[in-house]
Coordinates of C-alpha atoms and ligand atoms in Angstrom, one line a residue:
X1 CA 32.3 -29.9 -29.3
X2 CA 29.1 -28.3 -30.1
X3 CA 28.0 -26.9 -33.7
X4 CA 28.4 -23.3 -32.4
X5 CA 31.6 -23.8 -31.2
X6 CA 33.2 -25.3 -34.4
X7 CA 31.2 -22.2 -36.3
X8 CA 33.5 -20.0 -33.9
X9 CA 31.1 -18.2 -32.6
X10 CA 29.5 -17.8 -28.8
X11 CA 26.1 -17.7 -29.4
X12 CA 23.4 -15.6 -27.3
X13 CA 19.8 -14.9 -28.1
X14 CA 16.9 -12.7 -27.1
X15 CA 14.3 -14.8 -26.9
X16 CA 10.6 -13.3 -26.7
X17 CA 7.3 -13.2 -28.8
X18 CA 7.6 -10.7 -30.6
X19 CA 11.3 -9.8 -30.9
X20 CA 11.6 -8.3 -34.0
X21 CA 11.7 -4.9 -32.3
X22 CA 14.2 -6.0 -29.6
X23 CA 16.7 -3.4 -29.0
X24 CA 19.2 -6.0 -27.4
X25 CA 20.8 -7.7 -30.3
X26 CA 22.2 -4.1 -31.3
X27 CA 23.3 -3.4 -27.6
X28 CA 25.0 -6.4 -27.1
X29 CA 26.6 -6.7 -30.5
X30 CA 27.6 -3.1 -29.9
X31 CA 29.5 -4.2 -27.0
X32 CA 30.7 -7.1 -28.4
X33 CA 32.3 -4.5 -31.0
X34 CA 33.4 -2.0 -28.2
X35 CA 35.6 -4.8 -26.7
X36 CA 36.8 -6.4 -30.1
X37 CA 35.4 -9.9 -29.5
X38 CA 32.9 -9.4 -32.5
X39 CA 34.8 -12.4 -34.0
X40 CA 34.6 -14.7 -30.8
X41 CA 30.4 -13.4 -29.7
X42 CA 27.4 -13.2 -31.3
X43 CA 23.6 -12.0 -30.0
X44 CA 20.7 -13.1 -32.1
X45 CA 16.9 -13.0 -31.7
X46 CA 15.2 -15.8 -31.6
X47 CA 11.0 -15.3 -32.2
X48 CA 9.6 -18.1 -29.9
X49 CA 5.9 -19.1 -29.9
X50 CA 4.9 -20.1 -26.5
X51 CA 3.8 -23.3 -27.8
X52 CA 8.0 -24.0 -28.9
X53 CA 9.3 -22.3 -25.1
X54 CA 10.4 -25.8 -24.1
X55 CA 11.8 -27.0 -27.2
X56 CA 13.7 -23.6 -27.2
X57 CA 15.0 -23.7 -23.7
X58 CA 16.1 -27.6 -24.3
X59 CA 17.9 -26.4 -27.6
X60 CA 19.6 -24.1 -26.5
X61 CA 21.0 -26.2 -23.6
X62 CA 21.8 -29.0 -26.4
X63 CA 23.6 -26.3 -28.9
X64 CA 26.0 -25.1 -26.3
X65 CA 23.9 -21.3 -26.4
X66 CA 26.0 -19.4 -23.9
X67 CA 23.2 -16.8 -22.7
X68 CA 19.6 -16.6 -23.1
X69 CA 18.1 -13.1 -22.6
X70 CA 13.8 -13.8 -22.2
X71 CA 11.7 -10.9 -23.1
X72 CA 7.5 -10.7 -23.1
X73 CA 5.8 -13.4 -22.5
X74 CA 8.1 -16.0 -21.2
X75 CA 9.9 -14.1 -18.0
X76 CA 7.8 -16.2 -15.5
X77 CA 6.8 -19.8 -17.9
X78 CA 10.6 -20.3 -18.7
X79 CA 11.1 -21.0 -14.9
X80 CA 10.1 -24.4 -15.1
X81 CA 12.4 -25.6 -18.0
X82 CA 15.4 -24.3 -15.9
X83 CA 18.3 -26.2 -13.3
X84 CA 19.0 -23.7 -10.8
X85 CA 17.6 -20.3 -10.1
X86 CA 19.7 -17.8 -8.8
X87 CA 18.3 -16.3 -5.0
X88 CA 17.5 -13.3 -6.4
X89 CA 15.2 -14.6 -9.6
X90 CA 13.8 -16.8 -7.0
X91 CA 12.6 -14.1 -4.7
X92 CA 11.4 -12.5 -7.9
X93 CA 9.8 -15.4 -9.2
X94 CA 10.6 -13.9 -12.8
X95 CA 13.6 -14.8 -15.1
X96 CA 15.1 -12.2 -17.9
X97 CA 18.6 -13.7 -18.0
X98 CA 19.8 -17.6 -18.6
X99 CA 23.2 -18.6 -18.3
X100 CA 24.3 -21.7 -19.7
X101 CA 26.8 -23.4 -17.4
X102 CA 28.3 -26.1 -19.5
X103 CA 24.8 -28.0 -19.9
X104 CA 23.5 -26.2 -16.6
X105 CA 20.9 -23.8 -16.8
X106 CA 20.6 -20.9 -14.6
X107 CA 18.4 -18.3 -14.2
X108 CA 19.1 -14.7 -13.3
X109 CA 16.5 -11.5 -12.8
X110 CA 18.8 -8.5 -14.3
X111 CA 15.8 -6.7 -14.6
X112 CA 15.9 -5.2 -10.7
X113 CA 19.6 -4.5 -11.0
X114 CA 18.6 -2.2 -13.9
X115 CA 16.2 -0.3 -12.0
X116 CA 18.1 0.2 -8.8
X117 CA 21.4 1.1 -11.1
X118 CA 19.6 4.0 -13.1
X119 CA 17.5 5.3 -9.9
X120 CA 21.0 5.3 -8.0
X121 CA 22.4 7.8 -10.2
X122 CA 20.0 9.9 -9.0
X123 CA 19.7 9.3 -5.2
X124 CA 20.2 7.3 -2.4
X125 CA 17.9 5.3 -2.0
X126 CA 17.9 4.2 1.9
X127 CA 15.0 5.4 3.3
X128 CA 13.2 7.6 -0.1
X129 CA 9.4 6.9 0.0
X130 CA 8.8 5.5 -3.4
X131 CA 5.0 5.3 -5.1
X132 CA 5.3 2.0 -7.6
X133 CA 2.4 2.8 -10.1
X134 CA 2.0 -1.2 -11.2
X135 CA 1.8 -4.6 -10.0
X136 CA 3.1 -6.7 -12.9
X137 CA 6.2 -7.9 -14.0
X138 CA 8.4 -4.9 -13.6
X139 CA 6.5 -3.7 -10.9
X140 CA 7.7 -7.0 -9.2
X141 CA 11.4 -6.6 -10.0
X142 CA 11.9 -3.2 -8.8
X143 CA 9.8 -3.3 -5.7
X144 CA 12.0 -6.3 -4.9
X145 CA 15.1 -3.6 -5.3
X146 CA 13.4 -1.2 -3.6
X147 CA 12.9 -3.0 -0.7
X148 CA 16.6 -4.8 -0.7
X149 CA 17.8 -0.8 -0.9
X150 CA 15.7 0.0 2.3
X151 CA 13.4 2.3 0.3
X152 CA 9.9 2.7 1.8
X153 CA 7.4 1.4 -1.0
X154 CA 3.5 1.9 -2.1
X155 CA 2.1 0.0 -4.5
X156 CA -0.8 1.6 -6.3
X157 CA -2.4 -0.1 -9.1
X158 CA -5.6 -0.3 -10.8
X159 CA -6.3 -3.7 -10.2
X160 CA -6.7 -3.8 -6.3
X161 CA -6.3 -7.2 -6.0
X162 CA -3.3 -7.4 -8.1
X163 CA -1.7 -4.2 -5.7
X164 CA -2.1 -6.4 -2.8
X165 CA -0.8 -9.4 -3.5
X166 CA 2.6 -8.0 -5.0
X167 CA 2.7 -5.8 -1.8
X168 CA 1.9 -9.4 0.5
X169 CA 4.8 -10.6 -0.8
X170 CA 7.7 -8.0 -0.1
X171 CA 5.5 -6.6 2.9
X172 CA 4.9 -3.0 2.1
X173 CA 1.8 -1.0 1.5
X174 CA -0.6 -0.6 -1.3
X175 CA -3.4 1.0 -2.3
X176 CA -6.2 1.1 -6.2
X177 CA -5.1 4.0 -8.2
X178 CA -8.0 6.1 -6.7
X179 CA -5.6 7.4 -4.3
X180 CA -3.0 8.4 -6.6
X181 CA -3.4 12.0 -5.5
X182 CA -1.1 11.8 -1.8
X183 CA 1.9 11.5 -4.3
X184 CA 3.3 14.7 -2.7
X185 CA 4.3 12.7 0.7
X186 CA 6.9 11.0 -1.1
X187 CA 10.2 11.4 -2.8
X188 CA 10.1 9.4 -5.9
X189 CA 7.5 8.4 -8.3
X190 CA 7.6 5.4 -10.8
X191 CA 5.3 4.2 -13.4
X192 CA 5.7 0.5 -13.5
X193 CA 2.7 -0.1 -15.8
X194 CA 2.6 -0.2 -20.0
X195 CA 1.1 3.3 -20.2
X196 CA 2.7 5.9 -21.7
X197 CA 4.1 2.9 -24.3
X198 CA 3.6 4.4 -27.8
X199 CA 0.0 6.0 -26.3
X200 CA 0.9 9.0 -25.3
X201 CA -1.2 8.6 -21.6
X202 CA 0.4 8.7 -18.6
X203 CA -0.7 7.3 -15.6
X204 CA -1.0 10.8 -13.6
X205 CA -2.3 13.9 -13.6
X206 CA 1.2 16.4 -14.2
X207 CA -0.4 18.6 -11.4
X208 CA 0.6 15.9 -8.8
X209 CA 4.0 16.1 -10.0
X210 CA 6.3 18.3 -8.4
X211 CA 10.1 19.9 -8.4
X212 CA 11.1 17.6 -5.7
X213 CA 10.3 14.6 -7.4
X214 CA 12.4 12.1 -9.0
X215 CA 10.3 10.6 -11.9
X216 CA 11.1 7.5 -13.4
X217 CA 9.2 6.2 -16.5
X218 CA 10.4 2.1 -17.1
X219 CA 8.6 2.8 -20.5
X220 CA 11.3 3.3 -23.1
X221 CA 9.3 3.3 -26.6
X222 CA 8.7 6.4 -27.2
X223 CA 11.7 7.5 -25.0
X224 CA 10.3 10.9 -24.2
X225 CA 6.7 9.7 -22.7
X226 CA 3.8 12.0 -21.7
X227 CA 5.3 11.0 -17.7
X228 CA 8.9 12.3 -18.6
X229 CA 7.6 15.2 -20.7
X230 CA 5.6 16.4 -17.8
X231 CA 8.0 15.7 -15.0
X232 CA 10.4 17.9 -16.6
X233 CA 8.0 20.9 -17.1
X234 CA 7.2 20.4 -13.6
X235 CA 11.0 21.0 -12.6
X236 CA 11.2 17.0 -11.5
X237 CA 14.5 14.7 -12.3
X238 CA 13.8 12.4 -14.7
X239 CA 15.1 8.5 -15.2
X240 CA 14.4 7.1 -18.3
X241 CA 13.4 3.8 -19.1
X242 CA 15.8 2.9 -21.5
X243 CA 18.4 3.5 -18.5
X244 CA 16.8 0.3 -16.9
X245 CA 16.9 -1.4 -20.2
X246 CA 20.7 -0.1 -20.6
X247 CA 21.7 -1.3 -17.2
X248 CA 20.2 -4.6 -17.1
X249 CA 21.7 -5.4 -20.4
X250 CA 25.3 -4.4 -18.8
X251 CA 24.4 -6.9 -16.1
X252 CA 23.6 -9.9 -18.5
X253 CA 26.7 -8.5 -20.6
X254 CA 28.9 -9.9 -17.7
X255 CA 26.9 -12.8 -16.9
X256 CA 27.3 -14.4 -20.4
X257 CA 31.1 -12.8 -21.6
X258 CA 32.7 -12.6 -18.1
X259 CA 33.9 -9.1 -19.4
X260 CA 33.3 -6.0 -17.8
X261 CA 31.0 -4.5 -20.4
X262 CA 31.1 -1.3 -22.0
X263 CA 28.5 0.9 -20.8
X264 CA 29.1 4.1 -22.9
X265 CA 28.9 2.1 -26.3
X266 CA 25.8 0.2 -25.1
X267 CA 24.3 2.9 -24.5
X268 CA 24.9 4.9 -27.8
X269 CA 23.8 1.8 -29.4
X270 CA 20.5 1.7 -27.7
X271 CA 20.2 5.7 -28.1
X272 CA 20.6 5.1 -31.4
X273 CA 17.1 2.7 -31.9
X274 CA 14.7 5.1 -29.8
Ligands
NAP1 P1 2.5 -6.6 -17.1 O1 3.1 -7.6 -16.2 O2 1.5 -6.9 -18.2 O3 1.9 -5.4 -16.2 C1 1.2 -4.3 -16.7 C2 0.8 -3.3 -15.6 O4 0.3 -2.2 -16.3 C3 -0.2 -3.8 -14.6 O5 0.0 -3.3 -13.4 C4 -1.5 -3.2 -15.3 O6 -2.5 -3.0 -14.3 C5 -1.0 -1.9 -15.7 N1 -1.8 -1.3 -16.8 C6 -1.8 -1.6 -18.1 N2 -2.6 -0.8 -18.8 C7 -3.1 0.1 -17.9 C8 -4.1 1.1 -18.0 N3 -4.6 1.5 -19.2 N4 -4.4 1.8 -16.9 C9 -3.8 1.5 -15.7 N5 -2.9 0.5 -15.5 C10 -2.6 -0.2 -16.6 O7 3.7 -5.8 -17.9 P2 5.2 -5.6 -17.4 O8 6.0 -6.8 -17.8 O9 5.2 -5.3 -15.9 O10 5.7 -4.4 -18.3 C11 5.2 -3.1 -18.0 C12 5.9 -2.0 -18.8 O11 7.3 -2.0 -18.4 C13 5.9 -2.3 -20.3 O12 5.8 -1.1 -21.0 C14 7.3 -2.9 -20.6 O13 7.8 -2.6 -21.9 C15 8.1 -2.1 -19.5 N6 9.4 -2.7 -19.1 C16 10.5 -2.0 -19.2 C17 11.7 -2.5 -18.9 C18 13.0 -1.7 -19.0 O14 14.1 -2.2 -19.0 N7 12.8 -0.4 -19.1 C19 11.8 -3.8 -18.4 C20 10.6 -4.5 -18.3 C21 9.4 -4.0 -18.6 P3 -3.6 -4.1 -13.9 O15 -2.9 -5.0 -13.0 O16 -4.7 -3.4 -13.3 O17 -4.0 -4.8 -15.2

């Protein structure tokens, strides 16, 4: 019997560098709350430099850690100090979500279920002709979505280079942020990139925005960005990016309790940190 389990408790942690700011130890604990297994769970952050990752990973294999949430920087170098990948995180060729299998270690991607869950509260999304402003890690997950949903993606990105290679790999188009003004031909409109993250910039011009649009902004700090501020004057829906954050932290919430989890509290938990 491990240390944790003769303390009582299930342990999970966010691990990430920084995590002081993480808003998932309050989600999850929240939940843990909701359900009344406070006593039997608890989620921690654990600040990691990258120079400790596999130290970390191999600890938390060793102490019995039920579920490893990995934040900023580590979603890609953790994939290495992992047993299985899951087909999805594979594809992805990122990792937000460990799940320790008696000693096992597998990785999950929760971060493309997020996406796809808040835009499908909106809209269908067989068929929509999306514009993905970014070509990094998010941009990765929710292309991969996109494309598993039958949704007709662009890439745009300022880096070229970086555009092309992301849209190589799921096969759809792309183009440099040049051409960001043809964002009337389609149906919905993400910004994928870190702009707009306590800035105040947004990656387009609110004039190329209109009341047919569905805008959705995967920046959640400030939760009201300059994109969702001027969507809405322009009469567009709006998905927030805490919405992502919310529904990928449901998915891990199963993953690591086996409970269904409880959205409404998660997400008056996370509400309550933006
Ligand atoms: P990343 O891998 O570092 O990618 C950053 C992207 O932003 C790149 O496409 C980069 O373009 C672009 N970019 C950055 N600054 C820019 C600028 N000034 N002008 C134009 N493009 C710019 O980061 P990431 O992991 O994808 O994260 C992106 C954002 O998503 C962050 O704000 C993160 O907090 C957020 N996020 C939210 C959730 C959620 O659940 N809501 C989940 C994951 C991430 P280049 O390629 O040209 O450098």
């Amino acid at each position: 019997m491990s240390e944790n389990e003769q303390s009582g408790f299930k342990v999970c942690l966010i691990m990430g560098f920084p995590v002081k700011n993480s808003k998932s130890p309050a989600m999850h604990m929240a939940a843990y709350k909701a359900l009344g297994i406070d006593q039997e769970f608890i989620f921690l952050p654990a600040e990691v430099k990258p120079e400790g990752l596999e130290e970390a990973i191999n600890s938390a294999r060793k102490l019995n850690i039920k579920g490893v949430s990995v934040t900023m920087p580590y979603k890609q170098s953790v994939l290495k100090y992992l047993d299985v990948l899951d087909d999805d995180a594979e594809e992805i060729g990122a990792v937000n979500t460990i799940v320790n299998d008696e000693g096992e270690l597998v990785g999950y991607n929760t971060d493309w279920v997020g996406a796809i869950t808040a835009l499908e509260k909106k809209t269908n999304l067989n068929g929509k002709k999306v514009a993905v402003i970014g070509a990094g890690g998010a941009a990765r997950a929710i292309v991969f979505g996109l494309v598993k949903k039958e949704a007709t993606v662009k890439i745009f990105n300022r880096s070229k280079e970086k555009a092309a290679s992301l849209a190589r790999d799921f096969d759809v188009d792309f183009a440099g942020l040049e051409e960001i003004n043809q964002l009337s031909h389609f149906d919905i409109i993400i910004n994928a990139t870190s702009m707009g993250m306590n800035d105040d910039q947004s990656p387009i011009d609110k004039e190329l925005i209109n009341e047919h649009h569905i805008v959705f902004d995967v920046v959640y700090t400030p939760k009201e960005t300059r994109l969702i501020r001027d969507a809405k004057e322009k009469g567009a829906e709006v998905v927030y990016g805490y919405e992502m954050l919310l529904y990928q932290g449901v998915e891990q919430f199963k993953l690591y309790t086996k409970y269904e989890a409880p959205v409404r509290e998660m997400e008056q938990a996370l509400l309550a940190q933006l």
